[in-house]
Coordinates of C-alpha atoms in Angstrom, one line a residue:
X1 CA -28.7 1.3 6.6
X2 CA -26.5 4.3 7.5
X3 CA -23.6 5.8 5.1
X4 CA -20.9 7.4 5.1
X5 CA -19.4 9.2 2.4
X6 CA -15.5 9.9 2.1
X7 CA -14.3 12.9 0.8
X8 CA -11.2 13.5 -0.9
X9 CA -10.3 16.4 1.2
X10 CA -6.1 17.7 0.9
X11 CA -6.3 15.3 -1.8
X12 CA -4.2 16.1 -5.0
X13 CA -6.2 17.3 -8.1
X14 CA -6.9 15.1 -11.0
X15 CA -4.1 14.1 -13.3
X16 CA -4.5 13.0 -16.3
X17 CA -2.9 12.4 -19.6
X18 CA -3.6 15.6 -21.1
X19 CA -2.1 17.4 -18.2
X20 CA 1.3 18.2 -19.4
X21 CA 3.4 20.9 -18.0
X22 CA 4.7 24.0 -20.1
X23 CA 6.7 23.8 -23.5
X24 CA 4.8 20.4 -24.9
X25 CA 4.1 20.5 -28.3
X26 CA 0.2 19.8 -29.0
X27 CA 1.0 17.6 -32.0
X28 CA 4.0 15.4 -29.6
X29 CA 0.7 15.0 -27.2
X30 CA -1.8 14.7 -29.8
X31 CA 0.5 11.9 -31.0
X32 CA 1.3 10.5 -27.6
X33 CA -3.1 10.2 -26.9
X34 CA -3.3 8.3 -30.2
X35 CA -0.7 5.8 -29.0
X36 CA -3.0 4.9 -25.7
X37 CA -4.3 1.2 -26.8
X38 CA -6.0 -1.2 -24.1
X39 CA -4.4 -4.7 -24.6
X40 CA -0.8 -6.0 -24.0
X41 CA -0.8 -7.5 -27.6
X42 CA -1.4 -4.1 -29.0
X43 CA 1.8 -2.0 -27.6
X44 CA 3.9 -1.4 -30.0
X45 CA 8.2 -1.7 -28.8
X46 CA 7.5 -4.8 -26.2
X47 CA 9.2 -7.9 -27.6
X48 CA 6.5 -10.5 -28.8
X49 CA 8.1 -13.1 -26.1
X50 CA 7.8 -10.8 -23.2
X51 CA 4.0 -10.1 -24.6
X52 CA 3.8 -14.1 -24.4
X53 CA 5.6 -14.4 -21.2
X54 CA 2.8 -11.8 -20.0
X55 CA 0.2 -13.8 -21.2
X56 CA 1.0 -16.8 -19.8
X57 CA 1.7 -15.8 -16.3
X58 CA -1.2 -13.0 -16.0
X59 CA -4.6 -13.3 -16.3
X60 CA -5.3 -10.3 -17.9
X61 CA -7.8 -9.4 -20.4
X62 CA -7.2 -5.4 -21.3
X63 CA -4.2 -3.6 -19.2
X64 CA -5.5 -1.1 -16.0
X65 CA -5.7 2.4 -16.7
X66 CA -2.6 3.0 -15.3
X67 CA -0.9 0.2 -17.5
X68 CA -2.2 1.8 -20.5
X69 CA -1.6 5.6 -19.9
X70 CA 1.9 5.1 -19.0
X71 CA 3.5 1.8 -21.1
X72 CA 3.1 3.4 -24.1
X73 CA 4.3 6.9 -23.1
X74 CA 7.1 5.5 -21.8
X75 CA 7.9 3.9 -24.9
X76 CA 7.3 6.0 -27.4
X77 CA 8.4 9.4 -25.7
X78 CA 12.1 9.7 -24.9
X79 CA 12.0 13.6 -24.1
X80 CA 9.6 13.4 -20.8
X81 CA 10.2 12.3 -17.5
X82 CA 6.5 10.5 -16.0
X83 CA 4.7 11.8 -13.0
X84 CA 2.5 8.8 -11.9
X85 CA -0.7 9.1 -9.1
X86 CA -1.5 5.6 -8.9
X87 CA -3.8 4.0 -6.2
X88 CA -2.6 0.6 -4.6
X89 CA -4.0 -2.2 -7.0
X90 CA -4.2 -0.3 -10.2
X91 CA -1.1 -2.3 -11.7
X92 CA 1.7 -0.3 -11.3
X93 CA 4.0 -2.8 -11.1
X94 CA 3.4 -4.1 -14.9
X95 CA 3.6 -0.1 -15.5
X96 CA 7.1 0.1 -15.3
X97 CA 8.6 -3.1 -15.7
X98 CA 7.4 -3.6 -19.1
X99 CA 9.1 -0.6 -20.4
X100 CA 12.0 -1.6 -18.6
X101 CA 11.9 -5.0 -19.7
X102 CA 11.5 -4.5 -22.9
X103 CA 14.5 -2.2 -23.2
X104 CA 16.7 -4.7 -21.8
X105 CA 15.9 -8.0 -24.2
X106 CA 15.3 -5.0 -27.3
X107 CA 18.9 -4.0 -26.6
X108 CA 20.7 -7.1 -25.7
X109 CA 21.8 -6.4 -22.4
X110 CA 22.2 -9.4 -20.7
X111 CA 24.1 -11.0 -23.9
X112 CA 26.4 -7.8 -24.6
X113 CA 27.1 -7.2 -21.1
X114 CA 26.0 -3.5 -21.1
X115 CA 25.3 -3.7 -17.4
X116 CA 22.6 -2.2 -15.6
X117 CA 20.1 -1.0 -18.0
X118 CA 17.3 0.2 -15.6
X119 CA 17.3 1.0 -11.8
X120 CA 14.2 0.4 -9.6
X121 CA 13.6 2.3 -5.8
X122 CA 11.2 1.0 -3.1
X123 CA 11.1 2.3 0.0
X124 CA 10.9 -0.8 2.2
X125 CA 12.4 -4.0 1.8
X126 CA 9.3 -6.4 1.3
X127 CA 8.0 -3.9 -1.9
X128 CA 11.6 -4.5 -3.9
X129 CA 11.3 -7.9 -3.2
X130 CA 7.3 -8.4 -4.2
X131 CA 8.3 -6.3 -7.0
X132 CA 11.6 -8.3 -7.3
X133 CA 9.3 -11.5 -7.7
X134 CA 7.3 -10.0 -10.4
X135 CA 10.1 -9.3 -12.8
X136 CA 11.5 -13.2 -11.9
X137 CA 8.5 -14.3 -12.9
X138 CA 8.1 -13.0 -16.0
X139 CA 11.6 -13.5 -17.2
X140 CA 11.2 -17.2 -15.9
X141 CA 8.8 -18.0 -18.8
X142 CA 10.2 -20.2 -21.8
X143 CA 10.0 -17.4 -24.5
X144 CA 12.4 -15.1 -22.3
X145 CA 15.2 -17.9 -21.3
X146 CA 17.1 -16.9 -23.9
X147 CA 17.0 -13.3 -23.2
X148 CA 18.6 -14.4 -20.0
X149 CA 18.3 -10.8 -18.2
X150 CA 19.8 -10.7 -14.8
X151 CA 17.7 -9.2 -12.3
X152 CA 19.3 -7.9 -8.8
X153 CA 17.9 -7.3 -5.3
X154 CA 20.1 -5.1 -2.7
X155 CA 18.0 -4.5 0.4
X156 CA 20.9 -3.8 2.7
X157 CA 20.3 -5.6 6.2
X158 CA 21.7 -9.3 6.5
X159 CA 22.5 -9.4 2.7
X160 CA 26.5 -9.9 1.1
X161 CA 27.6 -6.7 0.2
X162 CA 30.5 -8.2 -1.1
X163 CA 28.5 -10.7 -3.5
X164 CA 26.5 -7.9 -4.5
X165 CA 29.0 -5.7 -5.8
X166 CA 30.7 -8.6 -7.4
X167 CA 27.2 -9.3 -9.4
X168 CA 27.5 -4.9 -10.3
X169 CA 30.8 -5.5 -11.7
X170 CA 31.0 -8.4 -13.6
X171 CA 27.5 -6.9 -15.5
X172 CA 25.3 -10.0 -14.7
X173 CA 22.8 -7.4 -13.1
X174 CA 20.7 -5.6 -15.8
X175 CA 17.3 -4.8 -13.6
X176 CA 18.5 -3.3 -10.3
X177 CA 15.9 -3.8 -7.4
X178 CA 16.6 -2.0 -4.5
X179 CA 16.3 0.0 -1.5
X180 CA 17.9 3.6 -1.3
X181 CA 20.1 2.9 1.4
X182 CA 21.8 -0.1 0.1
X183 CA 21.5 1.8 -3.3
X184 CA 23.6 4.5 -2.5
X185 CA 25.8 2.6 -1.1
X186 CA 26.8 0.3 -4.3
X187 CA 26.9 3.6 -6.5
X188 CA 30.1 4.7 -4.0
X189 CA 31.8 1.9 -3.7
X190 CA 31.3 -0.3 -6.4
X191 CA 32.6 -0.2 -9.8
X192 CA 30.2 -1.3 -12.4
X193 CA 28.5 -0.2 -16.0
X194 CA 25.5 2.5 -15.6
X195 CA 26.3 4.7 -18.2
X196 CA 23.3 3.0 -20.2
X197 CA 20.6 3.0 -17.6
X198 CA 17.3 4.5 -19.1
X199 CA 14.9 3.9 -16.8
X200 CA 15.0 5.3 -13.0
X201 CA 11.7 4.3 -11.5
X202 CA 10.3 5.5 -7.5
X203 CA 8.0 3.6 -6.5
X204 CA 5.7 4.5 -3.6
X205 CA 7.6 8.0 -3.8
X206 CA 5.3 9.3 -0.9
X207 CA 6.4 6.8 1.3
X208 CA 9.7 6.8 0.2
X209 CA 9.8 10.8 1.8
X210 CA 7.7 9.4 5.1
X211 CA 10.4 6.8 5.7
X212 CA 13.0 9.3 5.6
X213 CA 15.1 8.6 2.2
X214 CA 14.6 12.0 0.5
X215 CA 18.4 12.6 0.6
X216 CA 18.9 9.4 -0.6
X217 CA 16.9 9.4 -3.5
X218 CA 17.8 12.8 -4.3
X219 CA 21.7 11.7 -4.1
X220 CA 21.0 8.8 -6.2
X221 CA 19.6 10.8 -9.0
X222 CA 23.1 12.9 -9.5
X223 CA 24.8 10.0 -9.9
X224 CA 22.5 8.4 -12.7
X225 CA 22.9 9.4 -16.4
X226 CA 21.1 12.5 -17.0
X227 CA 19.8 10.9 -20.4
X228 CA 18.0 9.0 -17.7
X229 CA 13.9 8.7 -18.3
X230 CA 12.4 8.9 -14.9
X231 CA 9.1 7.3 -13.7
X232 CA 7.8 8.7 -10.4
X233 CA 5.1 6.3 -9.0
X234 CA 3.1 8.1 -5.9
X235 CA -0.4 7.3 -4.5
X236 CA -0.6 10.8 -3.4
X237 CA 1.3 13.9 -4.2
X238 CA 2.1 16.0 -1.7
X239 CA 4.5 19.2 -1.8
X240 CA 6.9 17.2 -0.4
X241 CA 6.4 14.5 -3.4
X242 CA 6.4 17.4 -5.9
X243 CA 9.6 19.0 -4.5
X244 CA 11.1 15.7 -5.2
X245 CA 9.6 15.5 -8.5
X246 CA 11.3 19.1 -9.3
X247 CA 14.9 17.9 -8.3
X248 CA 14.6 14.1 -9.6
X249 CA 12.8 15.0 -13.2
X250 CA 13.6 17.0 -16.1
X251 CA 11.6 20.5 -17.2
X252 CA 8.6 19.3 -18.3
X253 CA 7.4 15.4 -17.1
X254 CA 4.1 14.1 -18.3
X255 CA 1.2 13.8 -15.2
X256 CA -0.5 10.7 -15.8
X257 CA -3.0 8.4 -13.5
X258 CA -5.9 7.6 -11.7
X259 CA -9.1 10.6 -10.9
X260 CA -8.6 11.6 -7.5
X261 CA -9.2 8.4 -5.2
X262 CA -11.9 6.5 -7.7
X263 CA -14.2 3.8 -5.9
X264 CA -12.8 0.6 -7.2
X265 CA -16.3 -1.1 -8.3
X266 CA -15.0 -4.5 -6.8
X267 CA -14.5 -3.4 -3.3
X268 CA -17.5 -2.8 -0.5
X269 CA -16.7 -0.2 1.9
X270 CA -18.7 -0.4 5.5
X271 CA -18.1 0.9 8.9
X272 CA -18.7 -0.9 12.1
X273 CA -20.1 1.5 15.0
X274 CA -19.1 0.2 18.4
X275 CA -19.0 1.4 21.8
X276 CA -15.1 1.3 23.0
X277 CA -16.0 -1.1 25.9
X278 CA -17.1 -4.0 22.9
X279 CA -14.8 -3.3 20.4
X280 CA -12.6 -6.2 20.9
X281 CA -15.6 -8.1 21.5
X282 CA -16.9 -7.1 18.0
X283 CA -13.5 -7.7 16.3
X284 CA -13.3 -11.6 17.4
X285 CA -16.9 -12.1 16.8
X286 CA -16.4 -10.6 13.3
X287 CA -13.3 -12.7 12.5
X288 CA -15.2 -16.0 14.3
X289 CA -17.9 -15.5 11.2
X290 CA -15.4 -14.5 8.6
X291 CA -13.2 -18.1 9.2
X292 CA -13.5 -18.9 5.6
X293 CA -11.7 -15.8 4.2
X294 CA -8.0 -14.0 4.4
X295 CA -8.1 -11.0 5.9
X296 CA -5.8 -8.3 7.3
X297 CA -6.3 -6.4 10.3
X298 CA -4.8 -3.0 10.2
X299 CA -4.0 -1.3 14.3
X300 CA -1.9 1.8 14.9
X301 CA 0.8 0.6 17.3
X302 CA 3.1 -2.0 17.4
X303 CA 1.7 -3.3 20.9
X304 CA -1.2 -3.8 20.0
X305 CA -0.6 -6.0 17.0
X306 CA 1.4 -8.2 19.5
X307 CA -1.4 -7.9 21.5
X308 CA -4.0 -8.9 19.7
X309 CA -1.9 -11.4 18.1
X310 CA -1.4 -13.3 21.6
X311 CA -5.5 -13.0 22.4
X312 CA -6.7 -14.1 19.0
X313 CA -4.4 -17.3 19.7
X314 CA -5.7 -17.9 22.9
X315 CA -9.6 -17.0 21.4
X316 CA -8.9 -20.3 18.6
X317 CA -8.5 -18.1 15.7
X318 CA -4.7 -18.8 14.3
X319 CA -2.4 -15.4 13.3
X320 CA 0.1 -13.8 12.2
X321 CA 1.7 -10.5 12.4
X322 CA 3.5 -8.0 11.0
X323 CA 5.3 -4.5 12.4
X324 CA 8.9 -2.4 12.7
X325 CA 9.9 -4.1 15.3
X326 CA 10.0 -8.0 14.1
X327 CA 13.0 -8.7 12.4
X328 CA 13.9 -8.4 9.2
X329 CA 13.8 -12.5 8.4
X330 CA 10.9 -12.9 10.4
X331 CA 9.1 -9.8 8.3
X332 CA 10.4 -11.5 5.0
X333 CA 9.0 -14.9 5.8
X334 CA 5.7 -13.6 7.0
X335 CA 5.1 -11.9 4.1
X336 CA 6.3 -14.4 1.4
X337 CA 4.3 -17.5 3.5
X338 CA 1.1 -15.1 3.3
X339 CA 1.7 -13.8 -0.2
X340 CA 1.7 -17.2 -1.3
X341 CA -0.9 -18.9 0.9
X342 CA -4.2 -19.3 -0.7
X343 CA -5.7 -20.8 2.5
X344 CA -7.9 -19.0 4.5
X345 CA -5.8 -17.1 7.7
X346 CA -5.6 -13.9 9.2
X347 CA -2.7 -11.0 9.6
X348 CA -2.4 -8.2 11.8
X349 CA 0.0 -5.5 10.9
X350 CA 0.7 -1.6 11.1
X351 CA 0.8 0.4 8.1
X352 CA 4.0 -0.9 7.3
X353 CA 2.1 -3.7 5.1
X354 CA -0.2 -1.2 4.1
X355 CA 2.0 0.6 1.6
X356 CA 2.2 -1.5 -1.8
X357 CA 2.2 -4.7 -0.9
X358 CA 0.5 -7.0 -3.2
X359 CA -1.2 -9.8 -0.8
X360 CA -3.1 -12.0 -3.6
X361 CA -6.3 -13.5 -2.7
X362 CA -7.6 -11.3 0.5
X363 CA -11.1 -10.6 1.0
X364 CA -11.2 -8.8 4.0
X365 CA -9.8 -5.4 5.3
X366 CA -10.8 -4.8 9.1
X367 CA -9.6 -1.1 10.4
X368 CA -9.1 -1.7 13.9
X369 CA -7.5 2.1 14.7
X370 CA -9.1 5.2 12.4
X371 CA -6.0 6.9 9.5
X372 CA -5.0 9.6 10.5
X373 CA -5.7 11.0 7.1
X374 CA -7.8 9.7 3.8
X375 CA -4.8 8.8 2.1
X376 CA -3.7 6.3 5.0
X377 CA -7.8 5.1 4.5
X378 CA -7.4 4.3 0.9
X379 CA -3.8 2.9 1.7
X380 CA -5.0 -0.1 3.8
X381 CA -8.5 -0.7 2.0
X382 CA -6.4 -1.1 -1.1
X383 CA -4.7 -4.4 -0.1
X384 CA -8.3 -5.8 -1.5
X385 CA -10.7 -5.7 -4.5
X386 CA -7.1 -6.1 -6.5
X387 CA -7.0 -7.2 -10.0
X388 CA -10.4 -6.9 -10.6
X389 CA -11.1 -9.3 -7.8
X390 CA -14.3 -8.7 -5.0
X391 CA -13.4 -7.9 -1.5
X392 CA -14.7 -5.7 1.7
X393 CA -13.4 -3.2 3.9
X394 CA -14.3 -2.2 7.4
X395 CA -13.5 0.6 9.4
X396 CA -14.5 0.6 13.3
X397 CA -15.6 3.1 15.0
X398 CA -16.8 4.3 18.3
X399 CA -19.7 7.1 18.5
X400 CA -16.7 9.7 19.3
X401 CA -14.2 8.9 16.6
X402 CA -17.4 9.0 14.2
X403 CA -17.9 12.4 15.1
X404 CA -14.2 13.9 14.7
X405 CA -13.8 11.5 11.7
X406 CA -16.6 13.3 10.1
X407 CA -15.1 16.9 10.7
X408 CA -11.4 15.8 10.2
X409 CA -11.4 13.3 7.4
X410 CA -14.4 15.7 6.0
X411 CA -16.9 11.9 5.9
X412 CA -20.6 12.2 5.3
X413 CA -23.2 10.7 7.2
X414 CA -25.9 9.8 4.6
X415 CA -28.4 11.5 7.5
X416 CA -26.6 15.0 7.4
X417 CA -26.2 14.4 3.4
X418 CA -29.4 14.5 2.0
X419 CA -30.0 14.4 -1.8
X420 CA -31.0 18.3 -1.4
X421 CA -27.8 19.6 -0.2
X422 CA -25.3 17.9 -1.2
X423 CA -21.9 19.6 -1.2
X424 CA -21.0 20.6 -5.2
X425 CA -17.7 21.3 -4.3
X426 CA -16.9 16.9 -3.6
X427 CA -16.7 15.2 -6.8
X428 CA -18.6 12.3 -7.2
X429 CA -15.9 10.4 -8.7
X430 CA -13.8 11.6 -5.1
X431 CA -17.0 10.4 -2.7
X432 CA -16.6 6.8 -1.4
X433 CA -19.8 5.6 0.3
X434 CA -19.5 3.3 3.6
X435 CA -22.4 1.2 4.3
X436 CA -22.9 0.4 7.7
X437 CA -21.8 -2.8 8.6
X438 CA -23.7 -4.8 11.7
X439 CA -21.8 -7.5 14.1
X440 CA -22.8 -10.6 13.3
X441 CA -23.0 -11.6 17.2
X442 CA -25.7 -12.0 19.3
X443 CA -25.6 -9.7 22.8
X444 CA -25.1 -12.9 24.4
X445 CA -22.5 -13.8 22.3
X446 CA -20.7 -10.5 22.3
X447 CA -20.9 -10.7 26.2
X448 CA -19.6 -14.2 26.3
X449 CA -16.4 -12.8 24.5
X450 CA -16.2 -10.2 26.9
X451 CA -16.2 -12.7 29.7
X452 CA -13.8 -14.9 28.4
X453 CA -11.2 -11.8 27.4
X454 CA -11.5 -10.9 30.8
X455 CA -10.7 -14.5 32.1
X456 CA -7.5 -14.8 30.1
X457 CA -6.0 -11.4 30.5
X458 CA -6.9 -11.5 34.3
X459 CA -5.1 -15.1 34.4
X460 CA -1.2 -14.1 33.1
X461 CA 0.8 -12.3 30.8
X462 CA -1.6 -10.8 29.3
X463 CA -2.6 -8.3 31.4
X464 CA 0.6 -6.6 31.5
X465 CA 0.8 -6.3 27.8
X466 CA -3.0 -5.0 27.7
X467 CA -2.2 -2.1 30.4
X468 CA 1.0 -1.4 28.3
X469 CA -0.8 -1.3 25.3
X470 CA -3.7 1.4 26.9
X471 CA -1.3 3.7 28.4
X472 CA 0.9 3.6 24.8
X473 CA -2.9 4.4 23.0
X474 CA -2.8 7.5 25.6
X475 CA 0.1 8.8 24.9
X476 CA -0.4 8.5 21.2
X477 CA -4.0 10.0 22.0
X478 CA -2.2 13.1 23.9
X479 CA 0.4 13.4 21.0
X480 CA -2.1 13.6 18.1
X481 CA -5.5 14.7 19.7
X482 CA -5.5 18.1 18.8
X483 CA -4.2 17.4 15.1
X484 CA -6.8 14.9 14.6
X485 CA -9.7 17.2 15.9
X486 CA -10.3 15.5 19.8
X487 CA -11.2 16.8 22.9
X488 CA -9.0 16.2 25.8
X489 CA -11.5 14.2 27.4
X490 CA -12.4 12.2 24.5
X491 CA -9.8 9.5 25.1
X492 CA -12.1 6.6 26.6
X493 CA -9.5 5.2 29.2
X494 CA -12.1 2.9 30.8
X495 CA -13.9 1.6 28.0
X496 CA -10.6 0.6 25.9
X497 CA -9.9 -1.2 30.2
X498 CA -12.7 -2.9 30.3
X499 CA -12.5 -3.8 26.3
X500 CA -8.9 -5.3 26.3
X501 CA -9.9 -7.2 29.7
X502 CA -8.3 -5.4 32.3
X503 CA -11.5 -4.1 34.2
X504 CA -14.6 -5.7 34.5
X505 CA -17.3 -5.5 32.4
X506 CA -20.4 -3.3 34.0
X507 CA -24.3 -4.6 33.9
X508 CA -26.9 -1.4 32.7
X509 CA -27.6 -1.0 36.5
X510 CA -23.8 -0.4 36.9
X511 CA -22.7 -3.4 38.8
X512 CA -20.1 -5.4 37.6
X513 CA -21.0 -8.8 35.8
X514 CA -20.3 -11.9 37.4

């Protein structure tokens, strides 16, 4: 079978706990390395009923790497701000909250009315609520009713501004979830206790700069008590990440996390070759032997998700779908009904679901579009394999975008990658190996899709949407070509035609099939 090997190329070095930034005492580290312990029971500063309420509601044996580098750190060390690089599905979530948890029921907040005791970001409004849910759940457990900490979600949009400033004020809210926007808002306007918050947390700081709240964030950090401990959570760190690092932290913050973009052992990573004109044809016949698991198909433009969505229906294999442009109630319900839904199903979605989100249960990761960058790769692929769980992602790809991926993403075929001459320069722990993944279709069967693709977009609405959906592919393609290492002549106008059932299917002598 053929391989491909990622590399981690414009990837951010390895940081680890030993990586601290000028003026750290060796004995403060030295002490801070002894305090790294592997189970929940073992921290020392987390309440023994928020250890129980973790044990009852998690499976967990021993805490992630991520969980342990950082819980006790933040704990223990009250002079450092925290620098986190933390892939998707390495636990992050538990990270923070248990620090921030356990300050609240260790300090009485909820019974002395102190008011809000720790301040959570997310860039987008399903992540506060997933993470939102997380924090609910733990404090619903029996051993924490009587800490009674009140946990608040502001996510701006069809929400009571009113009510939630209300909540502020009166000090019922002690954990603030929110989003920037809706954030910065309530810090203006509203009147209520912050003076003792001690933990500011970012999570998904990259993305939180991509979706444009860098101003935010950055305005929201004045306003917060500089005694403040700040926990930056990024799957990658850019400059941009790092500039906000600079103006959101103290002096010297402690870099802690994950080496480089580490193969999760639980997860299989294969690539689909295709040639444009079958790739739809692959996808359904793919999905039509995968009926028994959940999976999420990840496209690069909004059309197409709607789409594919409508096709898919029509082709007997049930949906749903996820982008910018659905609205806000129907994005909440979509998530929360496939969060929770341990059925099999399937859910097609932009990248907007690919950042954080914490889908339980999904054993299948189909890349319909190549990233644009590795970072976007490891993005998607990590919305399986979570928790220690088994799952498989697949990237497709024609013989063209094989080719520029190669060069661009910097990919190795195992053919050009011999044992000999392997490049020292890609860590092995940075190399993630694709194993080449083969339709499970017949020709016949692949041609039979084909056909019946072509029937239904010929017969109605859909062919509208698919020529809208091509000619929005071409301009993307003519916008981002040159970045992503194309020719202008690469762009496959008739194969993605005769794919998406606009144009006919042609026989090897060139006619068109009947």
């Amino acid at each position: 079978m053929g391989l491909i090997r990622f590399g981690a190329n414009g990837e951010a070095p390895k940081r680890k706990i030993e990586e601290i930034s000028g003026g750290t005492v060796e004995e403060r580290l030295k002490k801070l390395k002894e305090s790294v312990v592997e189970t929940f029971d073992e921290l020392k500063g987390v309440p023994d009923e928020l250890k129980q309420a973790i044990a009852k509601e998690f499976e967990f044996k021993k805490m992630t790497e991520i969980q342990q580098q950082s819980i006790q750190v933040a704990l223990n060390d009250n002079e450092s701000d925290i620098i986190a690089q933390a892939r998707t599905g390495s636990g992050k979530t538990l990270a923070f909250l248990v620090p921030c948890l356990s300050y609240l029921i260790n300090e009485e907040f909820a019974k002395k009315k102190k008011g809000v005791g720790a301040l959570i970001l997310a860039p987008t409004r399903e992540l506060a609520l997933q993470i939102s849910n997380v924090a609910e759940k733990i404090l619903k457990s029996p051993s924490l009713k009587k800490a009674n900490i009140g946990v608040g979600f502001f996510i701006g949009g069809n929400s009571n501004k009113y009510k939630e400033a209300q909540d502020l004020e009166s000090g019922r809210v002690n954990l603030m979830i929110a989003t920037p926007g809706r954030c910065l808002d309530h810090l203006n306007n509203a009147k209520f206790k912050s003076d003792l918050l001690k933990y500011f947390i970012l999570d998904e700081a990259d993305m939180l700069i991509d979706v444009g709240f860098e101003r935010d964030v950055k305005l929201i950090g004045t306003k917060l008590p500089k005694t403040r401990t700040t926990f930056l959570f990024s799957a990658t760190l850019s400059d941009k990440v790092e500039d906000l690092a600079a103006l959101s932290l103290r002096r010297h913050p402690i870099r802690i996390g994950i080496e480089g973009n580490k193969n999760v052992a639980t997860l299989t990573q294969m690539y689909l070759e295709t040639p444009n004109d079958k790739k739809l044809a692959c996808l359904i016949s793919t999905l039509r032997h995968n009926k028994d698991k959940k999976i999420i198909l990840f496209v690069a433009i909004k059309k197409s998700v709607d789409f594919l969505s409508n096709v898919l229906h029509e082709m007997g294999l049930p949906n749903t779908s996820m982008h910018g442009n659905i609205s806000q109630e129907n994005r909440t319900k979509v998530f929360l009904d496939f969060m929770k839904d341990s059925e099999p199903g399937i859910l097609i979605a932009t990248d907007v679901a690919a950042r954080g989100l914490d889908f339980p249960n999904v054993d299948l990761i189909i890349q319909c579009d190549i990233p644009e960058q590795i970072a976007q790769y490891f993005h998607r692929v990590g919305r399986t394999a979570r928790g220690g769980k088994s799952g498989t992602a697949i990237l497709m790809l024609t013989e063209t975008e094989k080719r520029v991926t190669l060069n661009n993403l910097n990919m190795y075929l195992q053919s050009h990658y011999s044992q000999q001459n392997k490049d020292a320069s890609i860590e092995e722990a940075q190399k993630v190996e694709l194993e080449q993944y083969t339709t499970p279709g017949t020709d016949k069967e692949l041609t039979q899709i084909q056909q019946s693709v072509f029937d239904l977009v010929q017969s109605g609405y859909l062919y509208n949407e698919a020529t809208s959906v091509i000619n929005t592919y071409r301009g993307v393609f003519d916008m981002f070509s040159r970045k992503m290492g194309f020719g202008r002549n690469d762009f496959d106008y008739e194969g993605l035609q005769v794919s998406f059932g606009v144009k006919k299917a042609l026989q090897a002598g060139g006619k068109k099939k009947k």
